[in-house]
Each structure stands twice: as structure tokens, then as C-alpha cells.
Amino acid sequence: MARQQFTPEQHSVRLLKVGEQVRHVISEILTRQQVHDATLSGHSVSVTEVRMTPDLRQATVYVMPLLGEDEEAVLKALRTNTAYFQKEVAQRLKLRFAAKIRFRADETFDEASRIDALLNDPRVQRDLDDEDKDGDDD
């Protein structure tokens, strides 16, 4: 059987679709508390994004515990139960290969807060106000 060829656009869309399916499966497992782990049962964990490698053999799962509490403990519990997540994802999605899952903390919220703090800095506000005054002269 000939190997199916994808255009770069199709390949990218396929990666996004599979990543989203993996995110849904992991979120469902966590929501239904199907992992028998006290740390995971005691925390609400959001799966914010899943990035797949082009060969679909590795998935990087970005997670954030509710309010960012006990992030390290939650990550450790997720990493301890990685084999269970990999098995469940492979069974539910019926992929040719079981993707190797890596859990990472989602730092986009921290980065957004940092940018927001920079934009609210009085010096930046002063510069933005100066630009508004200069733009009104046109």
C-alpha cells in the first residue's frame, strides 16, 4: 500500500486535529478521575494545549492546575501516570502508534501577566499618552 502524502497545509491541520483529540481524551480522563492518584483526585487540572510532533509519535501536553496551586506535585503525579495516559490515548484514538506523552506546565498565563504588568507600568502609560497626543495633530 502506498504511503499517503500530505501537503504542508494538510499536515499542519492533521497535527492540530490529532493534538486536539489527545487534549480531549486526557481532559476527560482527568475530569472523570479515572486515574487512581490522590494528588490528581484532589486537584482540578486544565489541559490547555497539546502539541504533536510531525510523525505523531510524541505529544507535549501543557497543563495548569486550578489557580496554579501545587503545580510541581500535580506535574509529578501526571508524569508518574504517563503510561496509563499513553495507553488510554492509543486505545481511544486508534492511532497507528501510541504517542509518547510529556507533561509540561503551561506558562502562558504567567507570560500574559508579565506583559500586562509591563503595559500598566506608569512609564509605558506616559509614553502611550504622548503618542496619542502626537497622533491627534493630524
Backbone as ProteinMPNN parsed JSONL, in Angstrom:
{"seq_chain_A": "MARQQFTPEQHSVRLLKVGEQVRHVISEILTRQQVHDATLSGHSVSVTEVRMTPDLRQATVYVMPLLGEDEEAVLKALRTNTAYFQKEVAQRLKLRFAAKIRFRADETFDEASRIDALLNDPRVQRDLDDEDKDGDDD", "coords_chain_A": {"N_chain_A": [[0.839, -1.176, 0.0], [0.599, 2.177, -0.874], [2.238, 4.933, 0.63], [0.51, 7.559, 2.186], [0.596, 10.848, 1.048], [0.938, 14.101, 2.332], [0.111, 17.526, 1.888], [1.907, 20.463, 3.032], [0.015, 22.126, 4.321], [-2.149, 20.383, 4.822], [-0.858, 18.579, 6.454], [-0.235, 20.147, 8.673], [-2.824, 20.807, 9.594], [-3.718, 18.273, 10.208], [-1.996, 17.602, 12.338], [-2.864, 19.466, 14.223], [-5.527, 18.632, 14.58], [-5.228, 15.997, 15.601], [-3.792, 16.589, 17.908], [-5.717, 18.074, 19.291], [-7.637, 16.098, 19.685], [-6.22, 14.371, 21.381], [-5.932, 16.087, 23.547], [-8.609, 16.312, 24.373], [-9.136, 13.654, 25.181], [-7.327, 13.287, 27.322], [-8.204, 15.325, 29.015], [-10.795, 14.41, 29.573], [-10.233, 12.03, 30.949], [-9.001, 13.082, 33.228], [-11.069, 14.704, 34.25], [-13.076, 12.861, 34.838], [-11.813, 11.511, 36.793], [-10.353, 9.106, 36.375], [-7.853, 8.228, 36.791], [-6.172, 6.685, 39.295], [-5.04, 8.348, 41.571], [-4.104, 10.143, 44.356], [-3.221, 12.801, 44.433], [-3.966, 13.844, 41.912], [-6.702, 13.444, 42.063], [-7.39, 15.26, 43.988], [-7.112, 17.738, 42.831], [-8.151, 20.117, 40.384], [-7.407, 19.977, 37.067], [-6.403, 21.682, 34.221], [-6.127, 21.019, 30.811], [-4.42, 22.704, 28.624], [-3.247, 22.801, 26.099], [-2.086, 20.689, 23.421], [0.717, 19.668, 21.774], [1.751, 18.103, 18.906], [4.355, 16.085, 17.484], [5.601, 16.113, 14.084], [5.57, 13.424, 13.135], [3.686, 12.276, 14.719], [4.396, 10.826, 16.946], [5.162, 11.8, 19.378], [3.79, 13.674, 22.025], [3.399, 16.777, 23.467], [2.052, 17.835, 26.349], [0.414, 20.492, 27.706], [-0.319, 21.645, 30.847], [-2.311, 23.036, 33.54], [-2.826, 23.402, 36.896], [-5.821, 24.192, 38.724], [-5.961, 27.53, 39.661], [-3.229, 27.478, 39.814], [-2.182, 26.077, 41.942], [-0.054, 23.931, 43.815], [1.569, 23.094, 41.651], [3.966, 21.692, 40.973], [3.644, 19.245, 42.341], [1.374, 18.235, 41.079], [2.304, 17.99, 38.436], [4.269, 16.051, 38.859], [2.669, 13.88, 39.643], [1.19, 13.506, 37.278], [3.254, 12.807, 35.526], [4.08, 10.461, 36.707], [1.969, 8.795, 36.126], [2.059, 8.542, 33.389], [2.229, 6.308, 31.623], [-0.306, 5.133, 31.814], [-1.925, 7.191, 30.732], [-0.889, 7.256, 28.1], [-1.575, 4.7, 27.173], [-4.399, 4.816, 27.304], [-4.961, 6.959, 25.52], [-3.977, 5.886, 23.109], [-5.694, 3.66, 22.808], [-8.271, 4.858, 22.684], [-8.128, 6.639, 20.519], [-7.256, 5.101, 18.46], [-4.792, 5.159, 17.078], [-2.012, 4.56, 14.865], [0.482, 4.399, 16.107], [1.307, 4.536, 19.537], [1.409, 7.572, 21.041], [4.172, 9.1, 22.615], [3.911, 10.634, 25.643], [4.536, 13.788, 27.06], [4.441, 15.751, 29.891], [4.048, 19.169, 30.596], [4.298, 22.277, 32.363], [1.985, 24.859, 31.827], [2.936, 27.921, 30.846], [1.881, 30.182, 29.767], [0.001, 31.79, 30.993], [1.447, 33.032, 33.02], [3.226, 34.484, 31.447], [1.46, 36.176, 30.094], [0.523, 37.683, 32.249], [2.875, 38.964, 32.956], [3.338, 40.573, 30.695], [1.058, 42.15, 30.803], [1.536, 43.518, 33.194], [3.769, 44.99, 32.416], [2.623, 46.655, 30.457], [0.963, 48.164, 32.043], [2.695, 49.672, 33.476], [3.71, 52.814, 34.8], [5.555, 54.365, 33.32], [5.393, 53.342, 30.739], [2.705, 53.856, 30.2], [2.815, 56.638, 30.211], [4.371, 57.088, 27.92], [2.654, 56.027, 26.0], [0.501, 57.781, 26.237], [1.745, 60.122, 25.334], [2.122, 59.469, 22.636], [-0.529, 59.351, 21.78], [-1.285, 62.046, 21.96], [0.412, 63.182, 20.06], [-0.578, 61.952, 17.774], [-3.074, 63.13, 17.444], [-2.762, 65.557, 16.194], [-2.871, 65.382, 13.456]], "CA_chain_A": [[0.0, 0.0, 0.0], [1.399, 3.394, -0.987], [2.166, 5.837, 1.773], [-0.27, 8.746, 1.856], [1.379, 12.078, 1.099], [0.175, 15.272, 2.736], [0.704, 18.832, 1.627], [2.226, 21.089, 4.322], [-1.202, 22.623, 4.961], [-2.891, 19.237, 5.322], [-0.063, 18.017, 7.535], [-0.407, 21.033, 9.81], [-4.188, 20.638, 10.075], [-3.777, 16.935, 10.813], [-1.331, 17.699, 13.642], [-3.754, 20.201, 15.121], [-6.693, 17.792, 14.881], [-4.822, 14.908, 16.494], [-3.458, 17.222, 19.183], [-6.972, 18.428, 19.958], [-8.25, 14.842, 20.133], [-5.446, 13.923, 22.542], [-6.283, 17.001, 24.642], [-9.939, 15.929, 24.846], [-9.05, 12.37, 25.878], [-6.655, 13.489, 28.611], [-9.114, 16.131, 29.835], [-11.884, 13.54, 30.017], [-9.677, 11.126, 31.964], [-8.794, 13.859, 34.447], [-12.364, 15.16, 34.75], [-13.798, 11.714, 35.399], [-10.924, 10.958, 37.813], [-10.099, 7.715, 36.051], [-6.504, 7.905, 37.248], [-6.261, 6.463, 40.739], [-3.926, 9.062, 42.19], [-4.669, 11.081, 45.338], [-2.879, 14.175, 44.064], [-4.799, 14.246, 40.779], [-8.094, 13.472, 42.51], [-7.582, 16.431, 44.827], [-6.903, 18.978, 42.076], [-8.726, 20.285, 39.05], [-6.302, 20.239, 36.157], [-6.792, 22.067, 32.864], [-5.203, 20.688, 29.723], [-4.596, 23.891, 27.797], [-2.801, 22.595, 24.712], [-1.27, 19.517, 23.119], [1.484, 19.839, 20.529], [2.223, 16.83, 18.367], [5.464, 16.138, 16.539], [5.086, 15.804, 12.735], [5.343, 11.994, 12.942], [2.64, 11.917, 15.683], [4.916, 9.864, 17.924], [5.344, 12.463, 20.661], [2.815, 14.712, 22.347], [3.722, 17.592, 24.628], [0.773, 18.224, 26.934], [0.568, 21.631, 28.603], [-1.363, 21.59, 31.868], [-2.298, 24.052, 34.592], [-3.782, 23.131, 37.972], [-6.692, 25.312, 39.033], [-5.307, 28.591, 40.431], [-1.79, 27.268, 39.841], [-1.79, 25.502, 43.225], [0.676, 22.654, 43.847], [1.904, 22.771, 40.263], [5.009, 20.657, 40.903], [3.07, 17.973, 42.795], [0.466, 17.774, 40.032], [3.144, 17.538, 37.317], [4.9, 14.79, 39.253], [1.629, 12.847, 39.581], [0.902, 13.246, 35.863], [4.404, 12.094, 34.945], [4.075, 9.11, 37.28], [0.9, 8.044, 35.468], [2.17, 8.726, 31.94], [1.945, 5.064, 30.897], [-1.762, 4.979, 31.763], [-2.438, 8.155, 29.758], [-0.482, 6.821, 26.759], [-2.388, 3.527, 26.821], [-5.776, 5.266, 27.068], [-5.0, 7.761, 24.296], [-3.804, 4.979, 21.979], [-6.907, 2.846, 22.651], [-9.443, 5.653, 22.318], [-7.974, 7.294, 19.209], [-6.895, 4.067, 17.489], [-3.67, 5.613, 16.262], [-1.09, 3.5, 14.474], [1.494, 4.343, 17.151], [0.955, 5.225, 20.786], [2.26, 8.753, 21.192], [4.866, 9.261, 23.896], [3.37, 11.864, 26.212], [5.356, 14.553, 28.012], [3.651, 16.792, 30.543], [4.755, 20.422, 30.892], [3.473, 23.33, 32.951], [1.63, 25.905, 30.874], [3.427, 29.189, 31.373], [1.33, 31.302, 29.006], [-0.691, 32.695, 31.92], [2.498, 33.836, 33.662], [3.741, 35.407, 30.441], [0.418, 37.187, 29.877], [0.537, 38.56, 33.429], [4.087, 39.781, 32.875], [3.109, 41.578, 29.649], [0.046, 43.069, 31.327], [2.209, 44.379, 34.175], [4.601, 45.934, 31.661], [1.768, 47.646, 29.811], [0.392, 49.024, 33.074], [3.762, 50.446, 34.106], [3.47, 54.248, 34.577], [6.431, 54.902, 32.261], [4.822, 52.918, 29.455], [1.476, 54.624, 30.05], [3.208, 58.004, 29.847], [4.785, 57.052, 26.515], [1.464, 55.817, 25.176], [-0.255, 59.034, 26.256], [2.459, 61.056, 24.462], [1.842, 59.087, 21.248], [-1.915, 59.746, 21.483], [-1.312, 63.488, 21.764], [1.062, 63.462, 18.786], [-1.434, 61.451, 16.702], [-4.256, 63.976, 17.3], [-2.427, 66.748, 15.428], [-3.07, 65.169, 12.015]], "C_chain_A": [[0.881, 1.236, 0.0], [1.177, 4.279, 0.231], [1.452, 7.113, 1.348], [0.599, 9.988, 2.035], [0.462, 13.246, 1.453], [0.889, 16.526, 2.286], [1.036, 19.444, 2.99], [0.986, 21.594, 5.06], [-2.014, 21.481, 5.566], [-2.176, 18.632, 6.528], [-0.262, 18.831, 8.806], [-1.806, 20.865, 10.417], [-4.326, 19.291, 10.766], [-3.138, 16.945, 12.194], [-2.227, 18.388, 14.655], [-4.955, 19.351, 15.534], [-6.339, 16.677, 15.855], [-4.474, 15.464, 17.869], [-4.708, 17.57, 19.975], [-7.691, 17.183, 20.461], [-7.543, 14.302, 21.375], [-5.799, 14.783, 23.759], [-7.634, 16.614, 25.238], [-9.895, 14.633, 25.651], [-8.429, 12.561, 27.261], [-7.54, 14.312, 29.546], [-10.243, 15.275, 30.398], [-11.409, 12.594, 31.114], [-9.519, 11.86, 33.293], [-10.124, 14.293, 35.073], [-13.123, 14.026, 35.437], [-12.998, 10.996, 36.484], [-10.693, 9.467, 37.613], [-8.684, 7.284, 36.407], [-6.586, 7.793, 38.765], [-5.01, 7.029, 41.405], [-4.524, 10.136, 43.101], [-4.391, 12.532, 44.96], [-3.771, 14.667, 42.938], [-6.274, 14.308, 41.162], [-8.394, 14.726, 43.317], [-7.427, 17.758, 44.12], [-7.692, 18.96, 40.775], [-7.593, 20.71, 38.131], [-6.858, 20.568, 34.782], [-5.713, 21.64, 31.886], [-5.391, 21.794, 28.697], [-4.212, 23.677, 26.341], [-2.034, 21.299, 24.606], [-0.592, 19.776, 21.787], [2.067, 18.494, 20.117], [3.444, 17.054, 17.485], [4.921, 15.737, 15.172], [4.831, 14.317, 12.482], [4.28, 11.426, 13.893], [3.1, 10.912, 16.734], [5.147, 10.481, 19.299], [4.307, 13.572, 20.814], [3.294, 15.455, 23.586], [2.409, 18.176, 25.117], [1.028, 19.33, 27.945], [-0.621, 21.661, 29.552], [-1.189, 22.72, 32.877], [-3.295, 23.63, 35.659], [-4.603, 24.382, 38.267], [-5.995, 26.252, 40.007], [-3.8, 28.395, 40.577], [-1.283, 26.639, 41.127], [-1.103, 24.152, 43.052], [1.087, 22.174, 42.455], [2.922, 21.635, 40.169], [4.475, 19.293, 41.312], [2.159, 17.378, 41.722], [1.268, 17.259, 38.834], [3.8, 16.199, 37.641], [3.895, 13.645, 39.175], [1.285, 12.496, 38.132], [2.023, 12.432, 35.229], [4.483, 10.665, 35.467], [3.068, 8.224, 36.554], [0.924, 8.157, 33.943], [1.8, 7.465, 31.155], [0.44, 4.843, 30.768], [-2.364, 5.922, 30.721], [-2.111, 7.715, 28.336], [-1.342, 5.651, 26.285], [-3.816, 3.952, 26.482], [-5.906, 6.075, 25.772], [-4.896, 6.848, 23.074], [-5.072, 4.149, 21.73], [-8.083, 3.667, 22.129], [-9.342, 6.279, 20.933], [-7.608, 6.321, 18.103], [-5.818, 4.548, 16.513], [-2.756, 4.442, 15.945], [-0.018, 3.296, 15.544], [0.972, 5.055, 18.392], [1.929, 6.378, 20.963], [2.892, 8.753, 22.579], [4.461, 10.624, 24.44], [4.355, 12.477, 27.202], [4.479, 15.659, 28.577], [4.545, 17.978, 30.888], [3.768, 21.4, 31.523], [3.212, 24.383, 31.883], [2.011, 27.245, 31.483], [2.864, 30.391, 30.624], [0.6, 32.295, 29.912], [0.312, 33.601, 32.625], [3.033, 34.883, 32.694], [2.733, 36.526, 30.159], [0.372, 38.175, 31.04], [1.737, 39.5, 33.392], [3.912, 40.899, 31.84], [2.099, 42.621, 30.124], [0.667, 44.035, 32.332], [3.094, 45.407, 33.477], [3.754, 47.032, 31.027], [1.139, 48.615, 30.818], [1.437, 49.847, 33.821], [3.551, 51.934, 33.802], [4.334, 54.848, 33.465], [5.894, 54.544, 30.883], [3.541, 53.696, 29.19], [1.774, 56.057, 29.618], [3.601, 58.064, 28.368], [3.584, 56.863, 25.587], [0.608, 57.073, 25.124], [0.395, 60.073, 25.349], [2.18, 60.746, 22.992], [0.43, 59.488, 20.852], [-2.007, 61.238, 21.205], [-0.69, 63.872, 20.436], [0.174, 63.024, 17.616], [-2.649, 62.329, 16.478], [-4.012, 65.206, 16.451], [-2.701, 66.608, 13.938], [-4.315, 65.748, 11.496]], "O_chain_A": [[1.816, 1.33, 0.796], [0.078, 4.355, 0.781], [1.742, 7.68, 0.295], [1.257, 10.15, 3.063], [-0.65, 13.358, 0.936], [2.118, 16.591, 2.297], [0.505, 18.996, 4.006], [0.913, 21.501, 6.286], [-2.509, 21.594, 6.687], [-2.812, 18.224, 7.5], [-0.436, 18.271, 9.888], [-1.941, 20.791, 11.639], [-4.983, 19.188, 11.801], [-3.683, 16.356, 13.128], [-2.338, 17.951, 15.8], [-5.351, 19.353, 16.699], [-7.064, 16.437, 16.822], [-4.827, 14.867, 18.886], [-4.752, 17.383, 21.191], [-8.287, 17.202, 21.538], [-8.191, 13.831, 22.309], [-5.947, 14.267, 24.867], [-7.794, 16.59, 26.458], [-10.546, 14.526, 26.689], [-8.949, 12.052, 28.254], [-7.615, 14.023, 30.74], [-10.602, 15.405, 31.568], [-12.114, 12.384, 32.101], [-9.86, 11.329, 34.35], [-10.279, 14.252, 36.294], [-13.734, 14.219, 36.488], [-13.451, 9.99, 37.03], [-10.816, 8.671, 38.543], [-8.357, 6.099, 36.331], [-7.028, 8.727, 39.434], [-4.072, 6.309, 41.747], [-5.349, 10.939, 42.667], [-5.246, 13.396, 45.151], [-4.282, 15.785, 42.996], [-7.015, 15.14, 40.638], [-9.53, 15.202, 43.328], [-7.593, 18.808, 44.741], [-7.872, 17.913, 40.153], [-6.903, 21.694, 38.397], [-7.681, 19.829, 34.241], [-4.526, 21.876, 32.113], [-6.394, 21.824, 27.983], [-4.785, 24.3, 25.448], [-1.406, 20.855, 25.567], [-1.252, 20.068, 20.79], [2.778, 17.842, 20.881], [3.558, 18.084, 16.821], [3.881, 15.083, 15.098], [3.954, 13.979, 11.686], [4.008, 10.226, 13.869], [2.279, 10.226, 17.342], [5.311, 9.758, 20.281], [3.995, 14.298, 19.871], [3.562, 14.848, 24.623], [1.737, 18.915, 24.399], [1.761, 19.142, 28.917], [-1.775, 21.698, 29.125], [-0.104, 23.278, 33.049], [-4.486, 23.508, 35.373], [-4.126, 25.501, 38.078], [-5.498, 25.824, 41.049], [-3.163, 29.076, 41.381], [-0.08, 26.659, 41.387], [-1.525, 23.331, 42.237], [0.963, 20.993, 42.131], [2.752, 20.716, 39.369], [4.818, 18.286, 40.692], [2.171, 16.17, 41.485], [0.947, 16.208, 38.28], [3.875, 15.318, 36.785], [4.227, 12.561, 38.696], [1.108, 11.324, 37.8], [1.77, 11.484, 34.486], [4.907, 9.762, 34.747], [3.302, 7.027, 36.388], [-0.082, 7.894, 33.284], [1.126, 7.553, 30.129], [-0.033, 4.41, 29.717], [-3.209, 5.514, 29.924], [-2.968, 7.792, 27.455], [-1.781, 5.619, 25.135], [-4.38, 3.498, 25.486], [-6.861, 5.889, 25.017], [-5.644, 7.015, 22.111], [-5.477, 3.958, 20.583], [-8.806, 3.224, 21.237], [-10.351, 6.435, 20.246], [-7.645, 6.681, 16.926], [-5.923, 4.366, 15.299], [-2.731, 3.449, 16.672], [0.348, 2.162, 15.855], [0.273, 6.064, 18.291], [3.141, 6.171, 21.027], [2.24, 8.449, 23.578], [4.645, 11.645, 23.777], [4.925, 11.794, 28.052], [3.852, 16.411, 27.831], [5.651, 17.812, 31.402], [2.568, 21.356, 31.255], [4.111, 24.751, 31.127], [1.469, 27.647, 32.512], [3.328, 31.512, 30.83], [0.58, 33.494, 29.636], [0.061, 34.792, 32.808], [3.265, 36.03, 33.075], [3.114, 37.686, 30.004], [0.2, 39.375, 30.828], [1.635, 40.674, 33.747], [4.299, 42.041, 32.088], [2.261, 43.816, 29.88], [0.361, 45.228, 32.323], [3.161, 46.562, 33.898], [4.127, 48.204, 31.057], [0.822, 49.753, 30.474], [1.094, 50.634, 34.703], [3.243, 52.286, 32.663], [3.886, 55.743, 32.749], [5.939, 55.361, 29.964], [3.316, 54.148, 28.067], [1.08, 56.619, 28.771], [3.208, 58.986, 27.654], [3.514, 57.47, 24.518], [0.047, 57.396, 24.077], [-0.303, 60.825, 24.668], [2.019, 61.664, 22.188], [0.202, 59.919, 19.722], [-2.736, 61.652, 20.303], [-1.182, 64.771, 19.753], [0.18, 63.671, 16.569], [-3.224, 62.279, 15.391], [-4.971, 65.847, 16.021], [-2.758, 67.61, 13.226], [-4.598, 65.637, 10.303]]}, "name": "protein", "num_of_chains": 1, "seq": "MARQQFTPEQHSVRLLKVGEQVRHVISEILTRQQVHDATLSGHSVSVTEVRMTPDLRQATVYVMPLLGEDEEAVLKALRTNTAYFQKEVAQRLKLRFAAKIRFRADETFDEASRIDALLNDPRVQRDLDDEDKDGDDD"}
